[in-house]
């Protein structure tokens, strides 16, 4: 397999690829961190709900025949 080497090495931080002022860079970095924080909160909440309902056995209150009723 022939692997092509990149002509230019890209920086690790994607924001370094974009030209912007220091103020805009600070805003962009804070937006990224805020998004990561919200994503972590969502994952923690999902895991908490999953662990809560994982231990609860859910059973139907009525049978299927009772729900259908008479069909005649």
Tab-separated table of N, CA, C and O in Angstrom:
chain	number	residue	atom	x	y	z
A	1	UNK	N	0.849	-1.171	0.000
A	1	UNK	CA	0.000	0.000	0.000
A	1	UNK	C	0.895	1.234	0.000
A	1	UNK	O	1.804	1.359	0.806
A	2	UNK	N	0.633	2.129	-0.881
A	2	UNK	CA	1.421	3.344	-1.002
A	2	UNK	C	0.734	4.456	-0.219
A	2	UNK	O	-0.377	4.860	-0.544
A	3	UNK	N	1.388	4.951	0.835
A	3	UNK	CA	0.807	5.991	1.681
A	3	UNK	C	1.393	7.333	1.278
A	3	UNK	O	2.606	7.501	1.211
A	4	UNK	N	0.521	8.285	0.992
A	4	UNK	CA	0.968	9.627	0.621
A	4	UNK	C	1.169	10.448	1.879
A	4	UNK	O	0.289	10.530	2.724
A	5	UNK	N	2.336	11.042	1.992
A	5	UNK	CA	2.617	11.890	3.150
A	5	UNK	C	2.028	13.277	2.902
A	5	UNK	O	2.088	13.790	1.792
A	6	UNK	N	1.434	13.886	3.937
A	6	UNK	CA	0.870	15.227	3.747
A	6	UNK	C	1.971	16.252	3.496
A	6	UNK	O	3.072	16.148	4.033
A	7	UNK	N	1.661	17.217	2.666
A	7	UNK	CA	2.628	18.274	2.354
A	7	UNK	C	2.801	19.198	3.549
A	7	UNK	O	3.907	19.593	3.894
A	8	UNK	N	1.702	19.510	4.209
A	8	UNK	CA	1.724	20.406	5.362
A	8	UNK	C	1.182	19.632	6.559
A	8	UNK	O	0.149	18.980	6.465
A	9	UNK	N	1.859	19.713	7.673
A	9	UNK	CA	1.332	19.073	8.876
A	9	UNK	C	0.312	20.004	9.514
A	9	UNK	O	0.556	21.210	9.663
A	10	UNK	N	-0.836	19.461	9.859
A	10	UNK	CA	-1.898	20.253	10.451
A	10	UNK	C	-1.699	20.349	11.958
A	10	UNK	O	-1.241	19.394	12.591
A	11	UNK	N	-2.026	21.490	12.542
A	11	UNK	CA	-1.908	21.621	13.998
A	11	UNK	C	-2.931	20.744	14.708
A	11	UNK	O	-3.966	20.386	14.144
A	12	UNK	N	-2.634	20.388	15.959
A	12	UNK	CA	-3.542	19.538	16.727
A	12	UNK	C	-4.864	20.245	17.012
A	12	UNK	O	-5.921	19.648	16.967
A	13	UNK	N	-4.802	21.521	17.344
A	13	UNK	CA	-6.007	22.277	17.652
A	13	UNK	C	-6.641	22.768	16.348
A	13	UNK	O	-6.018	23.505	15.591
A	14	UNK	N	-7.893	22.390	16.061
A	14	UNK	CA	-8.531	22.841	14.814
A	14	UNK	C	-8.658	24.361	14.719
A	14	UNK	O	-8.687	24.902	13.623
A	15	UNK	N	-8.698	25.048	15.858
A	15	UNK	CA	-8.811	26.509	15.809
A	15	UNK	C	-7.541	27.165	15.283
A	15	UNK	O	-7.582	28.293	14.795
A	16	UNK	N	-6.429	26.459	15.363
A	16	UNK	CA	-5.187	27.021	14.854
A	16	UNK	C	-5.158	27.067	13.329
A	16	UNK	O	-4.307	27.721	12.742
A	17	UNK	N	-6.079	26.371	12.681
A	17	UNK	CA	-6.154	26.386	11.218
A	17	UNK	C	-6.875	27.628	10.692
A	17	UNK	O	-6.822	27.919	9.512
A	18	UNK	N	-7.555	28.345	11.590
A	18	UNK	CA	-8.366	29.493	11.190
A	18	UNK	C	-7.704	30.768	11.700
A	18	UNK	O	-7.306	30.853	12.863
A	19	UNK	N	-7.630	31.751	10.840
A	19	UNK	CA	-7.074	33.029	11.260
A	19	UNK	C	-8.168	33.821	11.960
A	19	UNK	O	-9.251	34.021	11.411
A	20	UNK	N	-7.882	34.249	13.198
A	20	UNK	CA	-8.853	35.050	13.947
A	20	UNK	C	-8.114	35.858	14.999
A	20	UNK	O	-6.974	35.561	15.338
A	21	UNK	N	-8.807	36.854	15.512
A	21	UNK	CA	-8.218	37.693	16.549
A	21	UNK	C	-8.178	36.918	17.863
A	21	UNK	O	-8.818	35.879	18.021
A	22	UNK	N	-7.413	37.442	18.801
A	22	UNK	CA	-7.302	36.784	20.104
A	22	UNK	C	-8.659	36.735	20.810
A	22	UNK	O	-8.983	35.747	21.468
A	23	UNK	N	-9.442	37.791	20.656
A	23	UNK	CA	-10.763	37.821	21.274
A	23	UNK	C	-11.680	36.754	20.662
A	23	UNK	O	-12.363	36.031	21.377
A	24	UNK	N	-11.677	36.665	19.323
A	24	UNK	CA	-12.497	35.653	18.656
A	24	UNK	C	-12.039	34.249	19.028
A	24	UNK	O	-12.856	33.342	19.190
A	25	UNK	N	-10.742	34.050	19.177
A	25	UNK	CA	-10.217	32.743	19.566
A	25	UNK	C	-10.690	32.379	20.977
A	25	UNK	O	-11.079	31.232	21.233
A	26	UNK	N	-10.678	33.352	21.885
A	26	UNK	CA	-11.144	33.097	23.248
A	26	UNK	C	-12.634	32.750	23.253
A	26	UNK	O	-13.065	31.840	23.969
A	27	UNK	N	-13.421	33.447	22.434
A	27	UNK	CA	-14.844	33.131	22.328
A	27	UNK	C	-15.061	31.727	21.767
A	27	UNK	O	-15.906	30.975	22.256
A	28	UNK	N	-14.302	31.370	20.749
A	28	UNK	CA	-14.452	30.048	20.135
A	28	UNK	C	-14.049	28.944	21.116
A	28	UNK	O	-14.728	27.921	21.216
A	29	UNK	N	-12.956	29.148	21.842
A	29	UNK	CA	-12.519	28.146	22.814
A	29	UNK	C	-13.533	27.996	23.942
A	29	UNK	O	-13.810	26.876	24.386
A	30	UNK	N	-14.118	29.101	24.376
A	30	UNK	CA	-15.122	29.004	25.439
A	30	UNK	C	-16.386	28.307	24.934
A	30	UNK	O	-17.010	27.545	25.670
A	31	UNK	N	-16.752	28.536	23.688
A	31	UNK	CA	-17.922	27.849	23.119
A	31	UNK	C	-17.668	26.347	23.012
A	31	UNK	O	-18.560	25.537	23.299
A	32	UNK	N	-16.462	25.969	22.638
A	32	UNK	CA	-16.116	24.546	22.558
A	32	UNK	C	-16.167	23.912	23.940
A	32	UNK	O	-16.741	22.838	24.124
A	33	UNK	N	-15.581	24.577	24.920
A	33	UNK	CA	-15.596	24.032	26.290
A	33	UNK	C	-17.015	23.936	26.842
A	33	UNK	O	-17.372	22.987	27.529
A	34	UNK	N	-17.836	24.935	26.551
A	34	UNK	CA	-19.230	24.914	27.005
A	34	UNK	C	-19.970	23.730	26.382
A	34	UNK	O	-20.716	23.016	27.050
A	35	UNK	N	-19.749	23.491	25.101
A	35	UNK	CA	-20.377	22.363	24.428
A	35	UNK	C	-19.926	21.028	25.000
A	35	UNK	O	-20.732	20.110	25.184
A	36	UNK	N	-18.631	20.909	25.307
A	36	UNK	CA	-18.129	19.683	25.912
A	36	UNK	C	-18.741	19.465	27.295
A	36	UNK	O	-19.080	18.342	27.661
A	37	UNK	N	-18.889	20.532	28.054
A	37	UNK	CA	-19.479	20.436	29.398
A	37	UNK	C	-20.939	19.981	29.309
A	37	UNK	O	-21.365	19.100	30.052
A	38	UNK	N	-21.691	20.563	28.384
A	38	UNK	CA	-23.096	20.184	28.217
A	38	UNK	C	-23.196	18.733	27.766
A	38	UNK	O	-24.056	17.979	28.237
A	39	UNK	N	-22.309	18.304	26.866
A	39	UNK	CA	-22.326	16.910	26.415
A	39	UNK	C	-22.042	15.962	27.572
A	39	UNK	O	-22.676	14.908	27.698
A	40	UNK	N	-21.102	16.322	28.446
A	40	UNK	CA	-20.810	15.483	29.605
A	40	UNK	C	-21.998	15.425	30.565
A	40	UNK	O	-22.303	14.369	31.123
A	41	UNK	N	-22.696	16.554	30.750
A	41	UNK	CA	-23.891	16.550	31.599
A	41	UNK	C	-24.970	15.639	31.034
A	41	UNK	O	-25.627	14.902	31.775
A	42	UNK	N	-25.152	15.678	29.722
A	42	UNK	CA	-26.158	14.832	29.088
A	42	UNK	C	-25.795	13.363	29.256
A	42	UNK	O	-26.656	12.523	29.561
A	43	UNK	N	-24.514	13.025	29.086
A	43	UNK	CA	-24.094	11.635	29.263
A	43	UNK	C	-24.286	11.164	30.697
A	43	UNK	O	-24.742	10.038	30.940
A	44	UNK	N	-23.955	12.012	31.661
A	44	UNK	CA	-24.151	11.650	33.065
A	44	UNK	C	-25.629	11.463	33.389
A	44	UNK	O	-26.007	10.527	34.102
A	45	UNK	N	-26.475	12.337	32.862
A	45	UNK	CA	-27.915	12.209	33.097
A	45	UNK	C	-28.453	10.934	32.447
A	45	UNK	O	-29.289	10.225	33.033
A	46	UNK	N	-27.982	10.632	31.254
A	46	UNK	CA	-28.403	9.407	30.571
A	46	UNK	C	-28.001	8.181	31.370
A	46	UNK	O	-28.796	7.248	31.537
A	47	UNK	N	-26.783	8.164	31.868
A	47	UNK	CA	-26.324	7.035	32.681
A	47	UNK	C	-27.114	6.920	33.979
A	47	UNK	O	-27.418	5.813	34.430
A	48	UNK	N	-27.470	8.047	34.582
A	48	UNK	CA	-28.253	8.016	35.820
A	48	UNK	C	-29.649	7.450	35.563
A	48	UNK	O	-30.135	6.616	36.325
A	49	UNK	N	-30.278	7.879	34.483
A	49	UNK	CA	-31.614	7.371	34.154
A	49	UNK	C	-31.536	5.891	33.807
A	49	UNK	O	-32.381	5.093	34.215
A	50	UNK	N	-30.501	5.510	33.060
A	50	UNK	CA	-30.345	4.107	32.690
A	50	UNK	C	-30.147	3.235	33.925
A	50	UNK	O	-30.732	2.157	34.035
A	51	UNK	N	-29.352	3.698	34.868
A	51	UNK	CA	-29.129	2.902	36.081
A	51	UNK	C	-30.384	2.876	36.954
A	51	UNK	O	-30.667	1.879	37.609
A	52	UNK	N	-31.163	3.955	36.950
A	52	UNK	CA	-32.399	3.996	37.729
A	52	UNK	C	-33.422	3.012	37.182
A	52	UNK	O	-34.006	2.228	37.920
A	53	UNK	N	-33.638	3.044	35.868
A	53	UNK	CA	-34.635	2.171	35.266
A	53	UNK	C	-34.103	0.778	34.991
A	53	UNK	O	-34.874	-0.132	34.715
A	54	UNK	N	-32.798	0.604	35.061
A	54	UNK	CA	-32.242	-0.722	34.858
A	54	UNK	C	-32.564	-1.645	36.008
A	54	UNK	O	-32.662	-2.860	35.850
A	55	UNK	N	-32.781	-1.097	37.202
A	55	UNK	CA	-33.074	-1.923	38.373
A	55	UNK	C	-34.567	-2.099	38.603
A	55	UNK	O	-34.965	-2.900	39.430
A	56	UNK	N	-35.395	-1.374	37.880
A	56	UNK	CA	-36.848	-1.446	38.055
A	56	UNK	C	-37.424	-2.407	37.022
A	56	UNK	O	-37.146	-2.302	35.834
A	57	UNK	N	-38.214	-3.334	37.470
A	57	UNK	CA	-38.886	-4.266	36.563
A	57	UNK	C	-40.224	-3.661	36.163
A	57	UNK	O	-41.040	-3.300	37.014
A	58	UNK	N	-40.444	-3.518	34.887
A	58	UNK	CA	-41.688	-2.936	34.393
A	58	UNK	C	-42.582	-4.080	33.916
A	58	UNK	O	-42.177	-4.890	33.092
A	59	UNK	N	-43.792	-4.147	34.457
A	59	UNK	CA	-44.738	-5.170	34.015
A	59	UNK	C	-46.057	-4.501	33.664
A	59	UNK	O	-46.398	-3.442	34.191
A	60	UNK	N	-46.777	-5.120	32.768
A	60	UNK	CA	-48.047	-4.548	32.333
A	60	UNK	C	-49.075	-4.699	33.445
A	60	UNK	O	-49.049	-5.658	34.211
A	61	UNK	N	-49.990	-3.769	33.515
A	61	UNK	CA	-51.012	-3.789	34.553
A	61	UNK	C	-52.212	-4.643	34.158
A	61	UNK	O	-52.912	-5.165	34.994
A	62	UNK	N	-52.450	-4.761	32.864
A	62	UNK	CA	-53.574	-5.566	32.391
A	62	UNK	C	-53.074	-6.521	31.319
A	62	UNK	O	-52.054	-6.284	30.687
A	63	UNK	N	-53.830	-7.584	31.096
A	63	UNK	CA	-53.448	-8.538	30.070
A	63	UNK	C	-53.922	-8.038	28.712
A	63	UNK	O	-54.779	-7.161	28.615
A	64	UNK	N	-53.409	-8.623	27.676
A	64	UNK	CA	-53.774	-8.233	26.324
A	64	UNK	C	-55.254	-8.525	26.059
A	64	UNK	O	-55.946	-7.759	25.388
A	65	UNK	N	-55.757	-9.656	26.584
A	65	UNK	CA	-57.168	-10.007	26.368
A	65	UNK	C	-58.094	-9.002	27.034
A	65	UNK	O	-59.156	-8.669	26.512
A	66	UNK	N	-57.714	-8.504	28.180
A	66	UNK	CA	-58.530	-7.528	28.889
A	66	UNK	C	-58.574	-6.195	28.136
A	66	UNK	O	-59.604	-5.528	28.087
A	67	UNK	N	-57.454	-5.803	27.543
A	67	UNK	CA	-57.401	-4.539	26.814
A	67	UNK	C	-58.251	-4.581	25.550
A	67	UNK	O	-58.845	-3.596	25.157
A	68	UNK	N	-58.286	-5.740	24.884
A	68	UNK	CA	-59.033	-5.830	23.638
A	68	UNK	C	-60.533	-5.824	23.867
A	68	UNK	O	-61.295	-5.280	23.081
A	69	UNK	N	-60.978	-6.449	24.961
A	69	UNK	CA	-62.410	-6.492	25.246
A	69	UNK	C	-63.136	-7.463	24.340
A	69	UNK	O	-62.548	-8.158	23.525
A	70	UNK	N	-64.447	-7.517	24.450
A	70	UNK	CA	-65.214	-8.443	23.622
A	70	UNK	C	-65.193	-8.011	22.166
A	70	UNK	O	-65.214	-6.821	21.849
A	71	UNK	N	-65.122	-8.988	21.284
A	71	UNK	CA	-65.062	-8.667	19.858
A	71	UNK	C	-66.305	-9.158	19.118
A	71	UNK	O	-66.284	-9.301	17.918
A	72	UNK	N	-67.382	-9.421	19.825
A	72	UNK	CA	-68.536	-9.997	19.175
A	72	UNK	C	-69.664	-9.105	19.007
A	72	UNK	O	-70.193	-8.191	19.009
